[in-house]
PDB file of C-alpha atoms in Angstrom:
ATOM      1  CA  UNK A   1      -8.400   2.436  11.845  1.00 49.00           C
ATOM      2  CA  UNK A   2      -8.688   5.293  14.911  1.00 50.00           C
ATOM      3  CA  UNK A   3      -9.271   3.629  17.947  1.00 52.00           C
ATOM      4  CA  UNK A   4     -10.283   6.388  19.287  1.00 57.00           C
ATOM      5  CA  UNK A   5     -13.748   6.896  16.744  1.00 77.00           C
ATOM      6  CA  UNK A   6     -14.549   3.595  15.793  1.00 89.00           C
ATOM      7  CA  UNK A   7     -17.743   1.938  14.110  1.00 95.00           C
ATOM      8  CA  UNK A   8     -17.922  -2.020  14.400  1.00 96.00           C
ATOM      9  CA  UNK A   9     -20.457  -4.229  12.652  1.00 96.00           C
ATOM     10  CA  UNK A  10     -21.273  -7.268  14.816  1.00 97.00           C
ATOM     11  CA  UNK A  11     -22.536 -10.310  12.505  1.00 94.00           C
ATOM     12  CA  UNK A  12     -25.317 -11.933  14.118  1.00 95.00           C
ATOM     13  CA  UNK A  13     -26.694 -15.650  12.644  1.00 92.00           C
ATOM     14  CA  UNK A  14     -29.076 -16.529  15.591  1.00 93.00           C
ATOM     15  CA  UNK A  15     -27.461 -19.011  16.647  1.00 92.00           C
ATOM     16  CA  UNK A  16     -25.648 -19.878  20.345  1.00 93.00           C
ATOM     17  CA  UNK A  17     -22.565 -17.787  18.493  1.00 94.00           C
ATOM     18  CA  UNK A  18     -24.913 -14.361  19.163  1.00 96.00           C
ATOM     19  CA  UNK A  19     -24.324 -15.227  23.001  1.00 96.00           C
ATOM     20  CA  UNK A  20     -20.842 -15.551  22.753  1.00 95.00           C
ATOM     21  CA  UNK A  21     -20.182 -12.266  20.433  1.00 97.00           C
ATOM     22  CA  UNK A  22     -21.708 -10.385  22.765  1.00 97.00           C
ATOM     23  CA  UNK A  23     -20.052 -11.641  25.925  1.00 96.00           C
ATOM     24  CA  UNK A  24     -16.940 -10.835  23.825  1.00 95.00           C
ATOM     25  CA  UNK A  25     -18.332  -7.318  23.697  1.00 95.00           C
ATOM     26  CA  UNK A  26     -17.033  -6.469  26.988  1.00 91.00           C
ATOM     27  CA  UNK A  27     -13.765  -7.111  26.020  1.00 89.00           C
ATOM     28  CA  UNK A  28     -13.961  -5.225  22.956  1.00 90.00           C
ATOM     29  CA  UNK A  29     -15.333  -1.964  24.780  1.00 87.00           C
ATOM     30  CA  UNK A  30     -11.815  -2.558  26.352  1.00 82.00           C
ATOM     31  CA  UNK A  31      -9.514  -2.402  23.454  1.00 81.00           C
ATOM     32  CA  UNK A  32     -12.231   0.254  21.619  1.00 83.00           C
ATOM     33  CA  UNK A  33     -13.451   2.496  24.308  1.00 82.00           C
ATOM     34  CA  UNK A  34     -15.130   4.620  22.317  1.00 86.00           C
ATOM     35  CA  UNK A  35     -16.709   2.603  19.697  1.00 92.00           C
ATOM     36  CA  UNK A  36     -20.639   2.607  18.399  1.00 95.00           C
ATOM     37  CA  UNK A  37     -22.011  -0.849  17.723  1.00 97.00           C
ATOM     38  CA  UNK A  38     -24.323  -2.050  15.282  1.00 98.00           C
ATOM     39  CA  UNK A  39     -25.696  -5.725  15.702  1.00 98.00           C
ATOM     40  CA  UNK A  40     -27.076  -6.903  11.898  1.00 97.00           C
ATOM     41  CA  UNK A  41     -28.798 -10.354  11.026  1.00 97.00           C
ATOM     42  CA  UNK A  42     -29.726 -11.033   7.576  1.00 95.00           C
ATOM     43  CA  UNK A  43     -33.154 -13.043   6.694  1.00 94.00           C
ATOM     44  CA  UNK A  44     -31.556 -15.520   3.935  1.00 91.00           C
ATOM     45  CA  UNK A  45     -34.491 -14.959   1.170  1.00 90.00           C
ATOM     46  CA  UNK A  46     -33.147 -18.296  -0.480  1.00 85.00           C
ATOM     47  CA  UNK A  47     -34.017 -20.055   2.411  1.00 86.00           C
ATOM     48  CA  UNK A  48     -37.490 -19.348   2.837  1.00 87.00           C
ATOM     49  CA  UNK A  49     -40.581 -20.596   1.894  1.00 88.00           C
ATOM     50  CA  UNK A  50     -42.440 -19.301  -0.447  1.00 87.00           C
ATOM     51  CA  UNK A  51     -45.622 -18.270   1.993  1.00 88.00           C
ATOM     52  CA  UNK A  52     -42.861 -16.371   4.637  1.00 87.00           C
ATOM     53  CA  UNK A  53     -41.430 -13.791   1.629  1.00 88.00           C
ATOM     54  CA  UNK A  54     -44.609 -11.198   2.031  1.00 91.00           C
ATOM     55  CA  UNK A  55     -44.113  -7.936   3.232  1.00 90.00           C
ATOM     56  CA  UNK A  56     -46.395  -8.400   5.885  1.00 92.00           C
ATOM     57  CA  UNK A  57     -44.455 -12.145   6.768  1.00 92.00           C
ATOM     58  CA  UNK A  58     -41.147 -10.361   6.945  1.00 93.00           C
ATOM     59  CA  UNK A  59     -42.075  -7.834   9.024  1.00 94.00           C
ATOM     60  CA  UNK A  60     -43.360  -9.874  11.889  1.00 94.00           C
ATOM     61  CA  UNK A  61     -40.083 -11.949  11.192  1.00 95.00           C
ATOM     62  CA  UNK A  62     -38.140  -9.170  11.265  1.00 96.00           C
ATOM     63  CA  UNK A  63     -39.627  -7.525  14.471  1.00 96.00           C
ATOM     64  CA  UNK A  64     -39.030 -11.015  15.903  1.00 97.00           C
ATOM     65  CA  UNK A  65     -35.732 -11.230  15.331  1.00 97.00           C
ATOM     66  CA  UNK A  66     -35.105  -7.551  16.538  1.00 97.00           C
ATOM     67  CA  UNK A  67     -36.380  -8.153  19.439  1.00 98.00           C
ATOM     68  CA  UNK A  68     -34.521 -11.364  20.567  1.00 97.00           C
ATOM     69  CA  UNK A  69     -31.462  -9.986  19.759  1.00 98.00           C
ATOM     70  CA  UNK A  70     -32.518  -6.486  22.101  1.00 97.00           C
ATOM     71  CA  UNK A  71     -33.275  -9.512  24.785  1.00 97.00           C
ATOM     72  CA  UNK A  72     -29.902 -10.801  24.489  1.00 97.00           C
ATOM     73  CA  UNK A  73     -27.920  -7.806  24.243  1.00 97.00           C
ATOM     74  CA  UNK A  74     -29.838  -6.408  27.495  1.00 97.00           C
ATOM     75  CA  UNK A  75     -29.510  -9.683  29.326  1.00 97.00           C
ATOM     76  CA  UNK A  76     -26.117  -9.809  28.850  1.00 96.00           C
ATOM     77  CA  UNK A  77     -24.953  -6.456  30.464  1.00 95.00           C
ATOM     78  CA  UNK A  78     -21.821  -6.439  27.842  1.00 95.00           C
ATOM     79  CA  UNK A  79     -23.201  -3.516  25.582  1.00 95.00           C
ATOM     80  CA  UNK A  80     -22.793   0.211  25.973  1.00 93.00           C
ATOM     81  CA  UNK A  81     -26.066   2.178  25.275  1.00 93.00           C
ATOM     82  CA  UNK A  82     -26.578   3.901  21.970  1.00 93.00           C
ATOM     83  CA  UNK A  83     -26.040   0.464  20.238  1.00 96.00           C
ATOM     84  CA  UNK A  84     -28.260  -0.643  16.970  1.00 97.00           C
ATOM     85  CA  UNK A  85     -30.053  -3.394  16.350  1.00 98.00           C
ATOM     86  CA  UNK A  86     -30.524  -3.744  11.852  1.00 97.00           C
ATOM     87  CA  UNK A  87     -32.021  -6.940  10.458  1.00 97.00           C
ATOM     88  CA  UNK A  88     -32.184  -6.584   6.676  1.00 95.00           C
ATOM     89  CA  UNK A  89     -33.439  -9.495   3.935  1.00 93.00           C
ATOM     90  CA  UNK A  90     -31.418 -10.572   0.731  1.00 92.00           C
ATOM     91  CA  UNK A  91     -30.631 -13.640  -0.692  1.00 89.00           C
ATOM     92  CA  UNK A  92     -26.727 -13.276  -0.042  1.00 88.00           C
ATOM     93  CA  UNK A  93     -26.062 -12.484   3.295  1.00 88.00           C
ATOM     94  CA  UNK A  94     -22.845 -11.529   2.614  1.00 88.00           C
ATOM     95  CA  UNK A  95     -24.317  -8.415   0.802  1.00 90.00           C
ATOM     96  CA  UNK A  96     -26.248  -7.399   3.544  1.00 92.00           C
ATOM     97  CA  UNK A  97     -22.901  -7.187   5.149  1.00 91.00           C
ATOM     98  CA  UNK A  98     -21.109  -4.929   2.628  1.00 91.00           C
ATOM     99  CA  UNK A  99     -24.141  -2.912   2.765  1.00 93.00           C
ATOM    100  CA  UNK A 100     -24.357  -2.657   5.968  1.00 95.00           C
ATOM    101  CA  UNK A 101     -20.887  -1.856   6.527  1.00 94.00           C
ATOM    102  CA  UNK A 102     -21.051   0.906   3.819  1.00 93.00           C
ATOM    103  CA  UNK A 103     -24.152   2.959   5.370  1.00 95.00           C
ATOM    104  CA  UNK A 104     -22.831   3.248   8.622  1.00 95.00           C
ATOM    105  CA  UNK A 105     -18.843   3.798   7.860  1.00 94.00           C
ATOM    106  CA  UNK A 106     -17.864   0.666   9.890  1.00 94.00           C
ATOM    107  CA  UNK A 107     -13.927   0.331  10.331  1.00 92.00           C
ATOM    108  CA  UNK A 108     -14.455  -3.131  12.230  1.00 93.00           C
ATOM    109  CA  UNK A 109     -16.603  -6.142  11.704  1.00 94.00           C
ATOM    110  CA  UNK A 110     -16.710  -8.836  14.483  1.00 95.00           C
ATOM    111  CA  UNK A 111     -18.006 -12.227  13.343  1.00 93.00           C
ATOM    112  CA  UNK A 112     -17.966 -16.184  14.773  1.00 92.00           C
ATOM    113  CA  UNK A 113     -15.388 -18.470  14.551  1.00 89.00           C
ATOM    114  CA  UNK A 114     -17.011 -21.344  15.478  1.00 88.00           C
ATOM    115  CA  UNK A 115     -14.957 -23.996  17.522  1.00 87.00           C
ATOM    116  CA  UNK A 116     -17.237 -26.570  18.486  1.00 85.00           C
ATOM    117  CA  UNK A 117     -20.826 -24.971  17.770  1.00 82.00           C
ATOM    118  CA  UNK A 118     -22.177 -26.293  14.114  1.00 77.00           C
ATOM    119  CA  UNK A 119     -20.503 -24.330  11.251  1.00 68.00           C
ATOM    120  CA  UNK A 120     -17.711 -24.211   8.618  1.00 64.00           C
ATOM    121  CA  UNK A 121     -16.692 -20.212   8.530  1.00 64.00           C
ATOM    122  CA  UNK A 122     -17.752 -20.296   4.964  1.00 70.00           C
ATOM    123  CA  UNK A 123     -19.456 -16.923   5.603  1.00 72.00           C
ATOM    124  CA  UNK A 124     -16.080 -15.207   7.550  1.00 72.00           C
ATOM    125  CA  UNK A 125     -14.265 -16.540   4.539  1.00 72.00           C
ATOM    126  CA  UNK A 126     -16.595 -14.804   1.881  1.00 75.00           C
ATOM    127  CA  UNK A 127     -16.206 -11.453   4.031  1.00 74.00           C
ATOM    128  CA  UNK A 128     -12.757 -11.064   4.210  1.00 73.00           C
ATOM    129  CA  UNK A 129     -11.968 -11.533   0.751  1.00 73.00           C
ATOM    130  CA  UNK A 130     -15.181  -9.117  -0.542  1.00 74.00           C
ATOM    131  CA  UNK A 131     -15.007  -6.113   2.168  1.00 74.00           C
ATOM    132  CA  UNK A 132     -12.012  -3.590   3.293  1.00 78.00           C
ATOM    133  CA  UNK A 133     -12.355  -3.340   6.673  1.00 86.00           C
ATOM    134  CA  UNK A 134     -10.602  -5.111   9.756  1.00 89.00           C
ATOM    135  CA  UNK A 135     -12.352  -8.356  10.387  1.00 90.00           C
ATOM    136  CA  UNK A 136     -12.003  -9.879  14.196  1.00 92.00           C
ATOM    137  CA  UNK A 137     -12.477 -13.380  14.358  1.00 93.00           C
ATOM    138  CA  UNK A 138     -14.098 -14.651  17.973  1.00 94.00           C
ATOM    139  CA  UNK A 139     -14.260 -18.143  18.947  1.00 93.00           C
ATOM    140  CA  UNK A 140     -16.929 -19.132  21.472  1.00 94.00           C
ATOM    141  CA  UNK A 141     -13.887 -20.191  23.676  1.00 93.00           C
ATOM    142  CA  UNK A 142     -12.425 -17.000  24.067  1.00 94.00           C
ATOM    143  CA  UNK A 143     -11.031 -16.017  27.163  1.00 91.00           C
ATOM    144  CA  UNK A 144     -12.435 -12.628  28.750  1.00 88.00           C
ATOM    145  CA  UNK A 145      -9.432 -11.922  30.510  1.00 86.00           C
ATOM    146  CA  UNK A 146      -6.886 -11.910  27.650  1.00 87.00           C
ATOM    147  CA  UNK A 147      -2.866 -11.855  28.773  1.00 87.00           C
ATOM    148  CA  UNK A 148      -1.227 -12.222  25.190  1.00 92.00           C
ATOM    149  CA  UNK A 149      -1.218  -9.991  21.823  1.00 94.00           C
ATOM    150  CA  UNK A 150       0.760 -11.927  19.401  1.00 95.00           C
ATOM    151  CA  UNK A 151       1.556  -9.724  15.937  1.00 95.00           C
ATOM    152  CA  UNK A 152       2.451 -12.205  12.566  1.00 93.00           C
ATOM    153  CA  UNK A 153       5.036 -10.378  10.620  1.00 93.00           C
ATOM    154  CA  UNK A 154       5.632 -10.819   7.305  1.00 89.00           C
ATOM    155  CA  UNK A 155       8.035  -7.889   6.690  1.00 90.00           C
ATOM    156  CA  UNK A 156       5.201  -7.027   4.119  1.00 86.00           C
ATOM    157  CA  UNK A 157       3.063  -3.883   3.273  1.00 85.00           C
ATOM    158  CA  UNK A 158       0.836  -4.866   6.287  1.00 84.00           C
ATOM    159  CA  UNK A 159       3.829  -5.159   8.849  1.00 91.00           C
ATOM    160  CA  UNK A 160       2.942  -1.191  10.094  1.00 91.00           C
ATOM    161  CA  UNK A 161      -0.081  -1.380  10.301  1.00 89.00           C
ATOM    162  CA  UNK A 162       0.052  -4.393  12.573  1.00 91.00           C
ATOM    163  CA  UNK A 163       2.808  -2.242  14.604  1.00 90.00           C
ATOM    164  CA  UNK A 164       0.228   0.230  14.597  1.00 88.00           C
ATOM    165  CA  UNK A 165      -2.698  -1.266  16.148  1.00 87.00           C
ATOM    166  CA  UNK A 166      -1.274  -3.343  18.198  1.00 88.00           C
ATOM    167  CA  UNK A 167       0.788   0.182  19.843  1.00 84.00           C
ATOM    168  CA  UNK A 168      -3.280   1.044  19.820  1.00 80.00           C
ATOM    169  CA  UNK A 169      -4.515  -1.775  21.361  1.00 82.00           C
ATOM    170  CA  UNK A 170      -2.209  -1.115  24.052  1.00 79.00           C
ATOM    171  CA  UNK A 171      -1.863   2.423  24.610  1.00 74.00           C
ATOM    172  CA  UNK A 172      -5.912   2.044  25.175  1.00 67.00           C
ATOM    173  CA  UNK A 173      -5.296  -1.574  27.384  1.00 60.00           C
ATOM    174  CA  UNK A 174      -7.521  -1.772  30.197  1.00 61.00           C
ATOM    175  CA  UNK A 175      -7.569  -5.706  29.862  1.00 61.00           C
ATOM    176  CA  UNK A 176      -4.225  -6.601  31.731  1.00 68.00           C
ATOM    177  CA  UNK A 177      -2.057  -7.615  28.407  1.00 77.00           C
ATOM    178  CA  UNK A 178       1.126  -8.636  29.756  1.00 75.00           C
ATOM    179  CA  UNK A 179       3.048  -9.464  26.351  1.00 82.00           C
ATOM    180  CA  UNK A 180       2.986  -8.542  22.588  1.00 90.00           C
ATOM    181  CA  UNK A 181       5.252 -10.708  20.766  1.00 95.00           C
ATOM    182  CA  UNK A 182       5.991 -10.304  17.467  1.00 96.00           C
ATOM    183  CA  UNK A 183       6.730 -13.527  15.301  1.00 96.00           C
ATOM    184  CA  UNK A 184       7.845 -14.351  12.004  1.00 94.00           C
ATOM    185  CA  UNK A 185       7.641 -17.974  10.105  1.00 92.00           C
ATOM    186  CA  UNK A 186      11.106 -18.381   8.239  1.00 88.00           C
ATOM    187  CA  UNK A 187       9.764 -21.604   5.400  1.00 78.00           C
ATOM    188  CA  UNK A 188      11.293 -22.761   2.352  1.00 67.00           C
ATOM    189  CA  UNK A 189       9.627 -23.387  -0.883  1.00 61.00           C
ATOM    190  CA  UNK A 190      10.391 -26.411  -2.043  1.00 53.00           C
ATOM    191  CA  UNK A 191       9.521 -25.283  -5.981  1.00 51.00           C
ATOM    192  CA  UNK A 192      12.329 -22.502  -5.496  1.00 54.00           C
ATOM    193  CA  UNK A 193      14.814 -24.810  -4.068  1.00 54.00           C
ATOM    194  CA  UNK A 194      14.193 -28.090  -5.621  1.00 57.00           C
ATOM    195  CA  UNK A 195      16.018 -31.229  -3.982  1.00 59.00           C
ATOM    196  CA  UNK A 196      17.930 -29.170  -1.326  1.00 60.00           C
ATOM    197  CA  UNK A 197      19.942 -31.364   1.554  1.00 69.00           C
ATOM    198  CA  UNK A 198      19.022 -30.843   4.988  1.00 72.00           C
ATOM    199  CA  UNK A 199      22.245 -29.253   5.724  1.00 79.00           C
ATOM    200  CA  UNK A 200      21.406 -26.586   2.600  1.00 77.00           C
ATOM    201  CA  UNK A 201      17.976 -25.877   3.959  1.00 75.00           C
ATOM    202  CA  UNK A 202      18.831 -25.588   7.732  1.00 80.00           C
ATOM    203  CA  UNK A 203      21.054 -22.784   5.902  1.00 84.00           C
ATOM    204  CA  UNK A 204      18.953 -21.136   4.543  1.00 82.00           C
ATOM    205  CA  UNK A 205      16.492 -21.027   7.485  1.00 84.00           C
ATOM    206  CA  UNK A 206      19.087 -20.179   9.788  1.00 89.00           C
ATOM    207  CA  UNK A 207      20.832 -17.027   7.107  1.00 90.00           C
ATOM    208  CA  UNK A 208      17.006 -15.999   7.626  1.00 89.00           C
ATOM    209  CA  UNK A 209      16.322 -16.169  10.654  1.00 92.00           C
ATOM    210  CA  UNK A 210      19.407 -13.669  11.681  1.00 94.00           C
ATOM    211  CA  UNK A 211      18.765 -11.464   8.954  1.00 94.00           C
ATOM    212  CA  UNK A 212      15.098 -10.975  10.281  1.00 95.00           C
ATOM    213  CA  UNK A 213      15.758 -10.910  13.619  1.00 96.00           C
ATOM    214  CA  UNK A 214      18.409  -8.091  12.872  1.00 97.00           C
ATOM    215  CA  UNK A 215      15.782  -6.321  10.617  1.00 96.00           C
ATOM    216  CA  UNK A 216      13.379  -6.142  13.138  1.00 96.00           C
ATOM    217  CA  UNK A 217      15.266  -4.912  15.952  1.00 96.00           C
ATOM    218  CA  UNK A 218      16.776  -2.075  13.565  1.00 95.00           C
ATOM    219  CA  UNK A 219      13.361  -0.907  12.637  1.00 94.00           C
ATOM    220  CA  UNK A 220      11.580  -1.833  15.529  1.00 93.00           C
ATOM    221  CA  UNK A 221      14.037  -1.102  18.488  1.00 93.00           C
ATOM    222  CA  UNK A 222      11.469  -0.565  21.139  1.00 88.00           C
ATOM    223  CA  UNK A 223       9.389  -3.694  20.439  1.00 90.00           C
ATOM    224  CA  UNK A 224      10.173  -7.045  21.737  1.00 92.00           C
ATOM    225  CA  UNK A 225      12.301  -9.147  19.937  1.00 95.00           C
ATOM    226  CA  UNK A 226      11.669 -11.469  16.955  1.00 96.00           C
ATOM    227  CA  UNK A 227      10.322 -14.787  17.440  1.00 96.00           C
ATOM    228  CA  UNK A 228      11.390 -16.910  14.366  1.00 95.00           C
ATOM    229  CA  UNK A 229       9.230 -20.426  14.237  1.00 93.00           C
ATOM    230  CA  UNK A 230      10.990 -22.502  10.877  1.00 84.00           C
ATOM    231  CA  UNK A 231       8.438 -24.924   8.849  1.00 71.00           C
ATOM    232  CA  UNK A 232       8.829 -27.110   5.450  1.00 66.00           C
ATOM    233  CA  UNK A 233       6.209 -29.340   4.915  1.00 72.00           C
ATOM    234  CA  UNK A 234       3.524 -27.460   7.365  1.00 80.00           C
ATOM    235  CA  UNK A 235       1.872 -24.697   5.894  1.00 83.00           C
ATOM    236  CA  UNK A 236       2.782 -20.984   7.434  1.00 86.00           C
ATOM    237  CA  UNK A 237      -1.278 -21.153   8.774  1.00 86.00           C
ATOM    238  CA  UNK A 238      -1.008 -24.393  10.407  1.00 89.00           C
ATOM    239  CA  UNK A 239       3.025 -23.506  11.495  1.00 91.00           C
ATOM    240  CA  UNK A 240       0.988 -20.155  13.684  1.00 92.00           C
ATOM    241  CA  UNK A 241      -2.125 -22.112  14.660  1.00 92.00           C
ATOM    242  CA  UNK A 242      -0.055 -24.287  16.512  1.00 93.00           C
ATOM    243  CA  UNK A 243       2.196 -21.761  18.151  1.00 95.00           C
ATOM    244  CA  UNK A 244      -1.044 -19.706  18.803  1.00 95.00           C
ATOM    245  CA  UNK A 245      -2.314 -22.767  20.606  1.00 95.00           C
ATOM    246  CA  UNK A 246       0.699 -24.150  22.289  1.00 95.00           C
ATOM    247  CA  UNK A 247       1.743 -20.430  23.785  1.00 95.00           C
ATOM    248  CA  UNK A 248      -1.988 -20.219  24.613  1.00 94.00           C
ATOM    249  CA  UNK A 249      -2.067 -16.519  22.805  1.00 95.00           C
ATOM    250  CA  UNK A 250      -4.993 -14.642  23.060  1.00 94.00           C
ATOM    251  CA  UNK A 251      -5.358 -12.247  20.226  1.00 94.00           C
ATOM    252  CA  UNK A 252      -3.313 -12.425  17.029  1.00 94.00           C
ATOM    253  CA  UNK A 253      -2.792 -10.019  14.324  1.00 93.00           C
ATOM    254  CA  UNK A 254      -2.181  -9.984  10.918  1.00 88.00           C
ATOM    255  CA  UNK A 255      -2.490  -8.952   7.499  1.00 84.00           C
ATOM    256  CA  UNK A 256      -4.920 -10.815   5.320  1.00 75.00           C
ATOM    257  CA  UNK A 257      -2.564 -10.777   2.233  1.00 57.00           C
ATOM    258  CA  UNK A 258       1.379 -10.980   3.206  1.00 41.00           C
ATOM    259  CA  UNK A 259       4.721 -11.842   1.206  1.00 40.00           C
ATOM    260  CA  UNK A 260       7.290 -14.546   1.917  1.00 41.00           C
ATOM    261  CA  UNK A 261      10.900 -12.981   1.447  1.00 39.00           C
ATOM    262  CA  UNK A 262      12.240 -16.096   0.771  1.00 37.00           C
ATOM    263  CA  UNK A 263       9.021 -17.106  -2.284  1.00 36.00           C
ATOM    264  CA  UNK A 264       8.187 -13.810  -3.099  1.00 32.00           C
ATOM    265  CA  UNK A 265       4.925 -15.125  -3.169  1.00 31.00           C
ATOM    266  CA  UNK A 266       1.337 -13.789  -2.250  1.00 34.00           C
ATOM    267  CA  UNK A 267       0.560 -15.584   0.932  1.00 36.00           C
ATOM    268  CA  UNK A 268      -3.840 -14.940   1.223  1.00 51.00           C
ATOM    269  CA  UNK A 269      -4.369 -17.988   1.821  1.00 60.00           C
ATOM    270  CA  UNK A 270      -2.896 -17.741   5.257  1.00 69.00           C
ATOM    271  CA  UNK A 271      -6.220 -15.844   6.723  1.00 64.00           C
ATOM    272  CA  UNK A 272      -8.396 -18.449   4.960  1.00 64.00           C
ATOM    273  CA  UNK A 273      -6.507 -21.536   6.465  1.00 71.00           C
ATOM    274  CA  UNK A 274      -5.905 -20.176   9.656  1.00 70.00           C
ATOM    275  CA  UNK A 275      -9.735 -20.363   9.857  1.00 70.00           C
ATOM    276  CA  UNK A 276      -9.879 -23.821   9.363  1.00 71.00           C
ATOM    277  CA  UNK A 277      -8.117 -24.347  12.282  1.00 79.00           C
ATOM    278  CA  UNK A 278      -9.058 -24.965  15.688  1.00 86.00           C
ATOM    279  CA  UNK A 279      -8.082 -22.131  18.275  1.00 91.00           C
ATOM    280  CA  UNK A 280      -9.364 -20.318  21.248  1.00 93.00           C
ATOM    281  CA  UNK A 281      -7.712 -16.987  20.379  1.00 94.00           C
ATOM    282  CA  UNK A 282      -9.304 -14.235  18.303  1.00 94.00           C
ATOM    283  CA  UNK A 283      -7.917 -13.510  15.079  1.00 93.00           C
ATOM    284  CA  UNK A 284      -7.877  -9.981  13.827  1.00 92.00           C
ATOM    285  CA  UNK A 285      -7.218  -9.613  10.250  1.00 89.00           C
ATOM    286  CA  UNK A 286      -6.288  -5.961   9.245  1.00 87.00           C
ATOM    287  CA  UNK A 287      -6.490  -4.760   5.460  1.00 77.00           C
TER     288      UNK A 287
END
């Protein structure tokens, strides 16, 4: 993803989450100074009634919707000009999406992730697994004037690429980032290390825990150090959720699909549980 050229799809429902994305535009045009955004709402053909689905219906519908979402975008002040406004009508909106994202070449998508507006980020869910591009997940509680990066490492595939946008992110800072810490969740599986003692396990965690830490500073040596939370019975999602939320971090980063060193497992359900969970911090996801 070039920072420098970058197309983002902004996922629009109509709901009080529109508001909020683009208020969190103004942030964006921060970290992506360059980019060209196009706003897309799909009509849900599923949804309505049978004397709505004419041409002529959807077209007034459509024009309707186009224009609200000009109203908003205009209100708000938060959008460079040269933006585009695309409402399109299937009967899964996630393949309006992938559609969407295809015809214009978009490298980002920015959708809700509703905190305490009505919604269960079914629809984020369905996205990241379909589509290859970077996803950004924005709470309404966001904070505009973001202090914290924090990258997950997983020592996996994705582990560069997270180095890489987040050197990106704040080569192009214009948002007053103080800190990028890296950080790393060092858990046993229980199923690999059935009826360990406490003493055993600590071991293990601990063995970990320096080996990563030494890792990282060897092939990172210009990065901050390694922050190594340890977890058993909490999952690795919940284990960063509430670091996230107790460090008060405003931006995380991580790979959608990661590997434990000590499982050897696929972790992808990390992304999809970390959505569950209740945060103020935007979530980018990186393929």
């Amino acid at each position: 993803m070039d920072i420098e050229k970058i197309n983002i799809l902004v996922a629009m429902d109509m709901s009080p989450m529109d508001e909020a994305l683009i208020q969190y535009i103004g942030v964006a045009r921060n970290i992506y100074p360059n980019a060209n955004f196009t706003f897309l709402h799909n009509i849900k053909m599923s949804e309505l009634p049978p004397e709505y689905k004419s041409p002529e219906k959807l077209e007034t519908i459509s024009k309707s919707i186009t224009e609200r979402i000009h109203e908003m975008i205009e209100t708000a002040g938060t959008v460079p000009q040269g933006y585009k406004v695309e409402v399109s009508s299937l009967s899964f909106t996630e393949h309006a999406f992938l559609n969407t994202s295809k015809k214009i070449g978009a490298h980002l998508a920015i959708v809700g992730n509703k905190q305490n507006l009505e919604g269960d980020g079914g629809m984020a869910r369905k996205l990241i697994r379909m589509w290859r591009i970077a996803t950004l997940l924005v709470p309404e509680t966001f904070n505009k004037k973001p202090q914290k990066l924090m990258q997950a490492i997983d020592f996996s595939k994705y582990t560069p690429t997270i180095n890489r946008v987040s050197a990106q992110i704040i080569l192009h800072n214009q948002l007053g980032i103080k800190k990028v810490e890296p950080v790393y969740v060092s858990k046993v599986s229980w199923q690999f290390f059935p009826g360990p003692g406490e003493k055993e396990i600590k071991k293990i965690i601990e063995d970990d825990t320096k080996a990563k830490k030494a890792r990282w500073q060897k092939e990172n040596p210009a990065s901050e150090p390694l922050t190594v939370l340890s977890g058993n019975e909490k999952s690795i999602a919940i284990i960063l959720t509430e670091y996230i939320n107790q460090t008060k971090v405003d931006l995380a980063i991580l790979g959608v699909l990661g590997v434990s060193s000590l499982t050897g497992l696929f972790l992808g359900s990390v992304s999809n549980q970390l959505i569950s969970q209740e945060t103020d911090a935007c979530i980018l996801l990186v393929k």
